[in-house]
Coordinates of N, CA and C in Angstrom, one line a residue:
L1368 N 25.0 20.4 -37.1 CA 23.8 19.7 -36.9 C 24.0 18.2 -37.4
V1369 N 24.8 18.0 -38.4 CA 24.9 16.7 -38.9 C 26.4 16.3 -38.9
P1370 N 26.9 15.8 -37.7 CA 28.3 15.6 -37.5 C 28.9 14.5 -38.5
W1371 N 28.1 13.6 -39.0 CA 28.6 12.5 -39.8 C 28.9 13.0 -41.2
H1372 N 28.4 14.3 -41.6 CA 28.7 14.8 -42.9 C 30.1 15.5 -42.8
N1373 N 30.9 15.3 -43.7 CA 32.2 15.9 -43.8 C 32.1 17.2 -44.7
L1374 N 32.1 18.3 -44.0 CA 32.0 19.6 -44.8 C 33.4 20.2 -44.9
K1375 N 33.7 20.7 -46.1 CA 35.0 21.3 -46.2 C 34.9 22.7 -45.5
K1376 N 35.8 22.9 -44.6 CA 35.9 24.1 -43.9 C 36.4 25.2 -44.7
Q1377 N 35.8 26.3 -44.6 CA 36.3 27.5 -45.4 C 37.2 28.2 -44.5
D1378 N 37.7 29.3 -44.9 CA 38.6 30.1 -44.2 C 37.9 30.5 -42.9
E1379 N 38.6 30.5 -41.7 CA 38.0 30.9 -40.5 C 37.4 32.3 -40.5
N1380 N 37.9 33.2 -41.2 CA 37.4 34.5 -41.2 C 36.2 34.7 -42.1
E1381 N 36.0 33.7 -43.0 CA 34.9 33.8 -43.9 C 33.6 33.2 -43.2
G1382 N 32.4 33.7 -43.4 CA 31.2 33.2 -42.8 C 30.6 32.0 -43.5
V1383 N 29.6 31.5 -43.0 CA 28.9 30.3 -43.6 C 28.0 30.9 -44.7
R1384 N 28.0 30.3 -45.8 CA 27.2 30.7 -47.0 C 25.8 30.1 -46.9
V1385 N 24.9 30.9 -47.4 CA 23.5 30.4 -47.4 C 23.3 29.2 -48.3
E1386 N 24.1 29.2 -49.4 CA 24.0 28.1 -50.4 C 24.4 26.8 -49.7
N1387 N 25.5 26.8 -48.8 CA 25.9 25.7 -48.1 C 24.9 25.2 -47.1
L1388 N 24.2 26.1 -46.4 CA 23.1 25.8 -45.5 C 22.0 25.1 -46.2
L1389 N 21.6 25.6 -47.3 CA 20.5 25.1 -48.1 C 20.9 23.7 -48.6
F1390 N 22.1 23.5 -49.0 CA 22.6 22.2 -49.5 C 22.5 21.2 -48.3
M1391 N 22.9 21.6 -47.1 CA 22.9 20.7 -45.9 C 21.4 20.3 -45.6
V1392 N 20.5 21.3 -45.6 CA 19.1 21.0 -45.3 C 18.5 20.1 -46.3
D1393 N 18.8 20.3 -47.6 CA 18.3 19.3 -48.6 C 18.9 17.9 -48.4
A1394 N 20.1 17.8 -48.0 CA 20.7 16.5 -47.8 C 20.1 15.8 -46.6
M1395 N 19.8 16.6 -45.5 CA 19.1 16.0 -44.3 C 17.7 15.5 -44.7
L1396 N 17.0 16.3 -45.4 CA 15.6 15.9 -45.8 C 15.7 14.7 -46.7
E1397 N 16.6 14.6 -47.6 CA 16.7 13.4 -48.4 C 17.0 12.2 -47.6
E1398 N 17.9 12.3 -46.6 CA 18.3 11.2 -45.7 C 17.1 10.7 -45.0
V1399 N 16.3 11.7 -44.4 CA 15.1 11.3 -43.6 C 14.1 10.6 -44.5
E1400 N 13.9 11.0 -45.7 CA 12.9 10.4 -46.6 C 13.4 9.0 -47.0
N1401 N 14.7 8.8 -47.3 CA 15.3 7.5 -47.6 C 15.1 6.5 -46.4
K1402 N 15.3 7.0 -45.2 CA 15.2 6.2 -44.0 C 13.8 5.7 -43.9
K1403 N 12.8 6.6 -44.2 CA 11.4 6.2 -44.0 C 11.1 5.1 -45.0
K1404 N 11.6 5.2 -46.2 CA 11.3 4.2 -47.3 C 12.0 2.9 -47.0
D1405 N 13.3 2.9 -46.6 CA 14.1 1.7 -46.4 C 14.0 1.1 -45.0
S1406 N 13.2 1.7 -44.2 CA 13.2 1.3 -42.8 C 12.7 -0.1 -42.6
N1407 N 13.2 -0.8 -41.7 CA 12.7 -2.2 -41.3 C 11.8 -2.1 -40.1
M1408 N 11.4 -0.9 -39.8 CA 10.6 -0.7 -38.6 C 9.2 -1.3 -38.8
P1409 N 8.8 -2.2 -37.9 CA 7.5 -2.8 -38.1 C 6.3 -1.9 -37.9
N1410 N 5.2 -2.2 -38.5 CA 4.1 -1.3 -38.3 C 3.4 -1.4 -37.0
F1411 N 2.4 -0.6 -36.7 CA 1.8 -0.5 -35.4 C 1.2 -1.8 -34.9
Q1412 N 0.5 -2.5 -35.9 CA -0.1 -3.7 -35.5 C 0.9 -4.8 -35.1
T1413 N 2.0 -4.8 -35.7 CA 3.1 -5.8 -35.3 C 3.6 -5.5 -33.9
L1414 N 3.9 -4.2 -33.7 CA 4.3 -3.8 -32.3 C 3.3 -4.1 -31.3
Q1415 N 2.0 -3.9 -31.6 CA 0.9 -4.2 -30.7 C 0.9 -5.7 -30.4
A1416 N 1.0 -6.5 -31.4 CA 1.0 -8.0 -31.3 C 2.2 -8.4 -30.4
I1417 N 3.3 -7.8 -30.6 CA 4.5 -8.2 -29.8 C 4.3 -7.9 -28.3
V1418 N 3.7 -6.7 -28.0 CA 3.5 -6.3 -26.6 C 2.4 -7.2 -26.0
S1419 N 1.4 -7.5 -26.8 CA 0.3 -8.4 -26.3 C 0.8 -9.8 -26.0
H1420 N 1.7 -10.3 -26.9 CA 2.3 -11.6 -26.7 C 3.1 -11.6 -25.4
F1421 N 3.9 -10.6 -25.1 CA 4.7 -10.4 -23.9 C 3.8 -10.4 -22.7
Q1422 N 2.6 -9.7 -22.8 CA 1.7 -9.7 -21.7 C 1.2 -11.1 -21.4
K1423 N 0.9 -11.8 -22.4 CA 0.4 -13.2 -22.2 C 1.4 -14.1 -21.6
L1424 N 2.6 -14.0 -22.1 CA 3.7 -14.9 -21.7 C 4.1 -14.6 -20.2
F1425 N 4.1 -13.4 -19.8 CA 4.6 -13.0 -18.5 C 3.6 -12.5 -17.6
D1426 N 2.3 -12.8 -17.9 CA 1.2 -12.5 -17.0 C 1.2 -11.1 -16.6
V1427 N 1.1 -10.2 -17.6 CA 1.1 -8.7 -17.3 C -0.3 -8.2 -17.7
P1428 N -1.2 -7.9 -16.8 CA -2.6 -7.6 -17.1 C -2.7 -6.2 -17.8
S1429 N -1.9 -5.2 -17.4 CA -2.0 -3.9 -18.0 C -0.8 -3.5 -18.8
L1430 N -0.9 -2.5 -19.6 CA 0.2 -2.0 -20.4 C 1.2 -1.3 -19.5
N1431 N 0.8 -0.7 -18.4 CA 1.7 0.0 -17.5 C 2.6 -1.0 -16.8
G1432 N 2.3 -2.3 -16.8 CA 3.1 -3.3 -16.1 C 4.2 -3.9 -17.0
V1433 N 4.2 -3.6 -18.3 CA 5.1 -4.2 -19.3 C 6.5 -3.9 -19.0
F1434 N 6.8 -2.6 -18.8 CA 8.2 -2.2 -18.6 C 8.8 -2.7 -17.3
P1435 N 8.0 -2.6 -16.2 CA 8.5 -3.2 -14.9 C 8.8 -4.7 -15.0
R1436 N 7.9 -5.4 -15.7 CA 8.0 -6.9 -15.9 C 9.2 -7.2 -16.8
M1437 N 9.4 -6.4 -17.8 CA 10.6 -6.6 -18.7 C 11.9 -6.4 -17.9
N1438 N 11.9 -5.4 -17.0 CA 13.1 -5.2 -16.1 C 13.3 -6.4 -15.2
E1439 N 12.2 -6.9 -14.6 CA 12.2 -8.0 -13.7 C 12.7 -9.3 -14.4
V1440 N 12.2 -9.5 -15.6 CA 12.6 -10.7 -16.4 C 14.1 -10.6 -16.7
Y1441 N 14.5 -9.4 -17.1 CA 15.9 -9.2 -17.5 C 16.8 -9.4 -16.3
T1442 N 16.4 -8.9 -15.1 CA 17.2 -9.1 -13.9 C 17.3 -10.5 -13.5
R1443 N 16.1 -11.2 -13.5 CA 16.1 -12.7 -13.2 C 17.0 -13.5 -14.2
L1444 N 16.9 -13.1 -15.4 CA 17.7 -13.8 -16.4 C 19.2 -13.6 -16.1
G1445 N 19.6 -12.4 -15.8 CA 21.0 -12.2 -15.4 C 21.4 -13.0 -14.2
E1446 N 20.5 -13.0 -13.2 CA 20.8 -13.8 -12.0 C 21.0 -15.3 -12.3
M1447 N 20.1 -15.8 -13.1 CA 20.2 -17.2 -13.5 C 21.4 -17.5 -14.3
N1448 N 21.8 -16.6 -15.2 CA 23.0 -16.8 -16.0 C 24.2 -16.8 -15.1
N1449 N 24.2 -15.9 -14.1 CA 25.3 -15.9 -13.1 C 25.4 -17.1 -12.3
A1450 N 24.2 -17.6 -11.8 CA 24.2 -18.8 -11.1 C 24.7 -20.0 -11.9
V1451 N 24.3 -20.1 -13.1 CA 24.7 -21.2 -14.0 C 26.2 -21.2 -14.2
R1452 N 26.7 -19.9 -14.5 CA 28.2 -19.8 -14.7 C 28.9 -20.2 -13.4
N1453 N 28.4 -19.8 -12.2 CA 29.1 -20.1 -11.0 C 29.1 -21.6 -10.7
L1454 N 28.0 -22.2 -11.0 CA 27.9 -23.7 -10.8 C 28.8 -24.4 -11.8
Q1455 N 28.8 -24.0 -13.0 CA 29.7 -24.6 -14.0 C 31.2 -24.5 -13.5
E1456 N 31.5 -23.3 -13.0 CA 32.9 -23.1 -12.5 C 33.2 -24.0 -11.3
L1457 N 32.3 -24.0 -10.4 CA 32.5 -24.8 -9.2 C 32.6 -26.3 -9.5
L1458 N 31.8 -26.8 -10.4 CA 31.8 -28.2 -10.8 C 32.8 -28.5 -11.9
E1459 N 33.6 -27.5 -12.3 CA 34.6 -27.6 -13.3 C 34.0 -28.2 -14.6
L1460 N 32.9 -27.6 -15.0 CA 32.3 -28.0 -16.3 C 32.6 -26.9 -17.3
D1461 N 32.6 -27.4 -18.6 CA 32.9 -26.4 -19.7 C 31.7 -25.4 -19.7
S1462 N 32.1 -24.2 -20.0 CA 31.0 -23.1 -20.1 C 30.0 -23.4 -21.2
S1463 N 30.3 -24.2 -22.1 CA 29.4 -24.5 -23.2 C 28.5 -25.7 -22.9
S1464 N 28.7 -26.3 -21.7 CA 27.8 -27.4 -21.3 C 26.4 -27.0 -21.1
S1465 N 25.5 -27.9 -21.5 CA 24.0 -27.6 -21.4 C 23.5 -27.6 -19.9
L1466 N 22.3 -27.0 -19.8 CA 21.7 -27.0 -18.4 C 21.4 -28.5 -18.0
C1467 N 21.1 -29.4 -18.9 CA 20.8 -30.8 -18.6 C 22.1 -31.4 -17.9
V1468 N 23.2 -31.1 -18.5 CA 24.5 -31.7 -17.9 C 24.7 -31.1 -16.5
L1469 N 24.5 -29.8 -16.4 CA 24.6 -29.2 -15.1 C 23.7 -29.8 -14.0
V1470 N 22.4 -29.9 -14.4 CA 21.5 -30.5 -13.4 C 21.8 -31.9 -13.1
S1471 N 22.2 -32.7 -14.1 CA 22.5 -34.1 -13.8 C 23.8 -34.2 -12.9
T1472 N 24.7 -33.3 -13.1 CA 26.0 -33.3 -12.3 C 25.6 -33.0 -10.9
V1473 N 24.8 -32.0 -10.7 CA 24.4 -31.6 -9.3 C 23.6 -32.7 -8.7
G1474 N 22.7 -33.4 -9.4 CA 22.0 -34.6 -8.9 C 22.9 -35.7 -8.5
K1475 N 23.9 -36.0 -9.3 CA 24.9 -37.1 -8.9 C 25.6 -36.7 -7.7
L1476 N 26.0 -35.4 -7.6 CA 26.8 -35.0 -6.4 C 25.9 -35.1 -5.1
C1477 N 24.6 -34.7 -5.2 CA 23.7 -34.9 -4.1 C 23.5 -36.3 -3.7
R1478 N 23.4 -37.2 -4.7 CA 23.3 -38.7 -4.3 C 24.5 -39.2 -3.6
L1479 N 25.7 -38.8 -4.1 CA 26.9 -39.2 -3.5 C 27.0 -38.7 -2.0
I1480 N 26.6 -37.5 -1.8 CA 26.7 -36.9 -0.5 C 25.7 -37.7 0.4
N1481 N 24.5 -37.9 0.0 CA 23.5 -38.6 0.8 C 23.9 -40.1 1.1
E1482 N 24.5 -40.8 0.1 CA 25.0 -42.1 0.4 C 26.1 -42.1 1.4
D1483 N 27.0 -41.1 1.3 CA 28.1 -41.0 2.2 C 27.6 -40.7 3.6
V1484 N 26.6 -39.8 3.8 CA 26.0 -39.5 5.1 C 25.4 -40.8 5.7
N1485 N 24.6 -41.5 4.9 CA 24.0 -42.7 5.4 C 25.1 -43.7 5.9
E1486 N 26.1 -43.9 5.1 CA 27.2 -44.8 5.5 C 27.8 -44.4 6.8
Q1487 N 28.1 -43.1 7.0 CA 28.7 -42.5 8.2 C 27.8 -42.8 9.4
V1488 N 26.5 -42.6 9.2 CA 25.5 -42.8 10.3 C 25.6 -44.3 10.7
K1489 N 25.6 -45.2 9.7 CA 25.6 -46.6 10.0 C 26.9 -47.0 10.7
Q1490 N 28.0 -46.4 10.3 CA 29.3 -46.7 11.0 C 29.3 -46.2 12.4
V1491 N 28.8 -45.0 12.7 CA 28.8 -44.5 14.0 C 27.9 -45.3 14.9
L1492 N 26.7 -45.5 14.5 CA 25.7 -46.2 15.3 C 25.9 -47.7 15.3
G1493 N 26.3 -48.3 14.2 CA 26.4 -49.7 14.1 C 25.0 -50.3 13.9
P1494 N 24.9 -51.4 13.2 CA 23.5 -52.0 12.9 C 22.8 -52.4 14.2
E1495 N 23.5 -52.9 15.2 CA 22.8 -53.3 16.5 C 22.2 -52.0 17.2
D1496 N 23.0 -51.0 17.2 CA 22.5 -49.8 17.9 C 21.3 -49.2 17.1
L1497 N 21.3 -49.3 15.8 CA 20.2 -48.7 15.0 C 18.9 -49.5 15.4
Q1498 N 19.0 -50.8 15.5 CA 17.8 -51.6 15.8 C 17.4 -51.3 17.2
S1499 N 18.3 -51.1 18.2 CA 17.9 -50.8 19.5 C 17.2 -49.4 19.6
I1500 N 17.7 -48.5 18.8 CA 17.0 -47.2 18.8 C 15.6 -47.3 18.2
I1501 N 15.4 -48.1 17.2 CA 14.1 -48.3 16.6 C 13.2 -49.0 17.7
N1502 N 13.7 -50.0 18.4 CA 12.9 -50.6 19.4 C 12.5 -49.7 20.5
R1503 N 13.4 -48.8 20.9 CA 13.1 -47.8 22.0 C 12.0 -46.8 21.5
L1504 N 12.1 -46.4 20.3 CA 11.1 -45.5 19.7 C 9.7 -46.2 19.7
E1505 N 9.7 -47.4 19.3 CA 8.4 -48.2 19.3 C 7.9 -48.3 20.8
E1506 N 8.7 -48.6 21.7 CA 8.3 -48.6 23.1 C 7.7 -47.3 23.6
H1507 N 8.4 -46.2 23.2 CA 8.0 -44.9 23.5 C 6.7 -44.5 23.0
E1508 N 6.4 -44.9 21.7 CA 5.1 -44.7 21.1 C 4.0 -45.4 21.9
E1509 N 4.3 -46.6 22.5 CA 3.3 -47.3 23.3 C 3.1 -46.7 24.6
F1510 N 4.1 -46.3 25.3 CA 4.1 -45.8 26.7 C 3.6 -44.4 26.8
F1511 N 4.1 -43.5 25.9 CA 3.9 -42.1 26.1 C 2.4 -41.6 26.1
P1512 N 1.5 -42.1 25.2 CA 0.1 -41.7 25.3 C -0.5 -42.0 26.7
A1513 N -0.2 -43.2 27.2 CA -0.8 -43.5 28.5 C -0.2 -42.6 29.6
F1514 N 1.1 -42.3 29.6 CA 1.7 -41.4 30.6 C 1.2 -40.0 30.4
Q1515 N 1.0 -39.5 29.2 CA 0.5 -38.2 29.0 C -0.9 -38.1 29.6
A1516 N -1.8 -39.1 29.3 CA -3.2 -39.0 29.8 C -3.2 -39.0 31.4
F1517 N -2.3 -39.9 32.0 CA -2.2 -39.9 33.4 C -1.8 -38.6 34.0
T1518 N -0.8 -38.0 33.4 CA -0.2 -36.7 33.8 C -1.3 -35.6 33.7
N1519 N -2.0 -35.6 32.6 CA -3.1 -34.6 32.4 C -4.2 -34.7 33.5
D1520 N -4.5 -36.0 33.8 CA -5.5 -36.2 34.8 C -5.0 -35.7 36.2
L1521 N -3.8 -35.9 36.5 CA -3.2 -35.4 37.8 C -3.2 -33.9 37.8
L1522 N -2.8 -33.3 36.8 CA -2.8 -31.8 36.7 C -4.2 -31.3 37.0
E1523 N -5.2 -31.9 36.4 CA -6.6 -31.5 36.5 C -7.1 -31.7 37.9
I1524 N -6.9 -32.9 38.5 CA -7.3 -33.2 39.8 C -6.7 -32.3 40.9
L1525 N -5.4 -32.1 40.8 CA -4.7 -31.3 41.7 C -4.8 -29.8 41.5
E1526 N -5.5 -29.4 40.4 CA -5.7 -28.0 40.0 C -4.5 -27.2 39.9
I1527 N -3.5 -27.8 39.2 CA -2.2 -27.1 38.9 C -1.9 -27.1 37.4
D1528 N -1.0 -26.2 37.0 CA -0.7 -26.0 35.6 C 0.7 -26.6 35.2
D1529 N 1.5 -26.8 36.1 CA 2.9 -27.1 35.8 C 3.3 -28.5 36.3
L1530 N 4.0 -29.3 35.5 CA 4.5 -30.6 35.9 C 5.3 -30.6 37.1
D1531 N 6.1 -29.6 37.3 CA 7.0 -29.5 38.5 C 6.2 -29.3 39.7
A1532 N 5.0 -28.9 39.7 CA 4.1 -28.7 40.9 C 3.4 -30.0 41.3
I1533 N 3.5 -31.1 40.6 CA 2.8 -32.3 40.9 C 3.3 -32.9 42.2
V1534 N 4.6 -33.1 42.3 CA 5.2 -33.7 43.6 C 4.9 -32.8 44.8
P1535 N 5.2 -31.5 44.8 CA 4.8 -30.8 46.0 C 3.3 -30.8 46.4
A1536 N 2.5 -30.9 45.4 CA 1.0 -31.0 45.7 C 0.7 -32.3 46.3
V1537 N 1.3 -33.4 45.8 CA 1.0 -34.7 46.4 C 1.5 -34.8 47.8
K1538 N 2.7 -34.2 48.1 CA 3.3 -34.2 49.4 C 2.4 -33.4 50.4
K1539 N 1.8 -32.3 49.9 CA 1.0 -31.5 50.7 C -0.3 -32.2 51.1
L1540 N -0.9 -33.0 50.1 CA -2.0 -33.8 50.4 C -1.7 -34.9 51.4
K1541 N -0.5 -35.5 51.3 CA -0.1 -36.6 52.2 C 0.0 -36.0 53.7
V1542 N 0.5 -34.8 53.8 CA 0.7 -34.2 55.1 C -0.7 -33.9 55.7
L1543 N -1.6 -33.4 54.8 CA -3.0 -33.0 55.2 C -3.8 -34.3 55.6
S1544 N -3.5 -35.4 55.0 CA -4.3 -36.6 55.3 C -3.9 -37.2 56.7
Y1545 N -2.8 -36.8 57.3 CA -2.5 -37.4 58.7 C -3.1 -36.6 59.7

């Protein structure tokens, strides 16, 4: 019953004595009583306050939701720790570096990449090409609304639904007019 107690084994052929059993039971009772007195176990009100605080921190309305939310928090914490370790390894940062260092390193890396992409676009297009693209977009913004209105009117007048049907409908009208 009490494997942590070292009892002297008697001869295999000899049975267990009642006195030894009584001694063991007394020793177990004494241990239980000592544990109750020396225990650091918080009282019920403290445990209730801890659970209530957890419910407030993690937005858990009912007591039934505490354990699932604890598991969810634990799982998310593990995922975050893994992500941080992986990023530290990829960026060759010391494992003891703070999250602030990690975030600023990722930010610097993103800025470098964005600057590099902007430079590459400018090199491919050239400054003159970039301005001509801007000019064409401005012309398109002026021309397109008028063209769209004209096309919508034609579709309505010709009583058709498809842009590809405009030319055949106009040809048909031309033939009918002769």
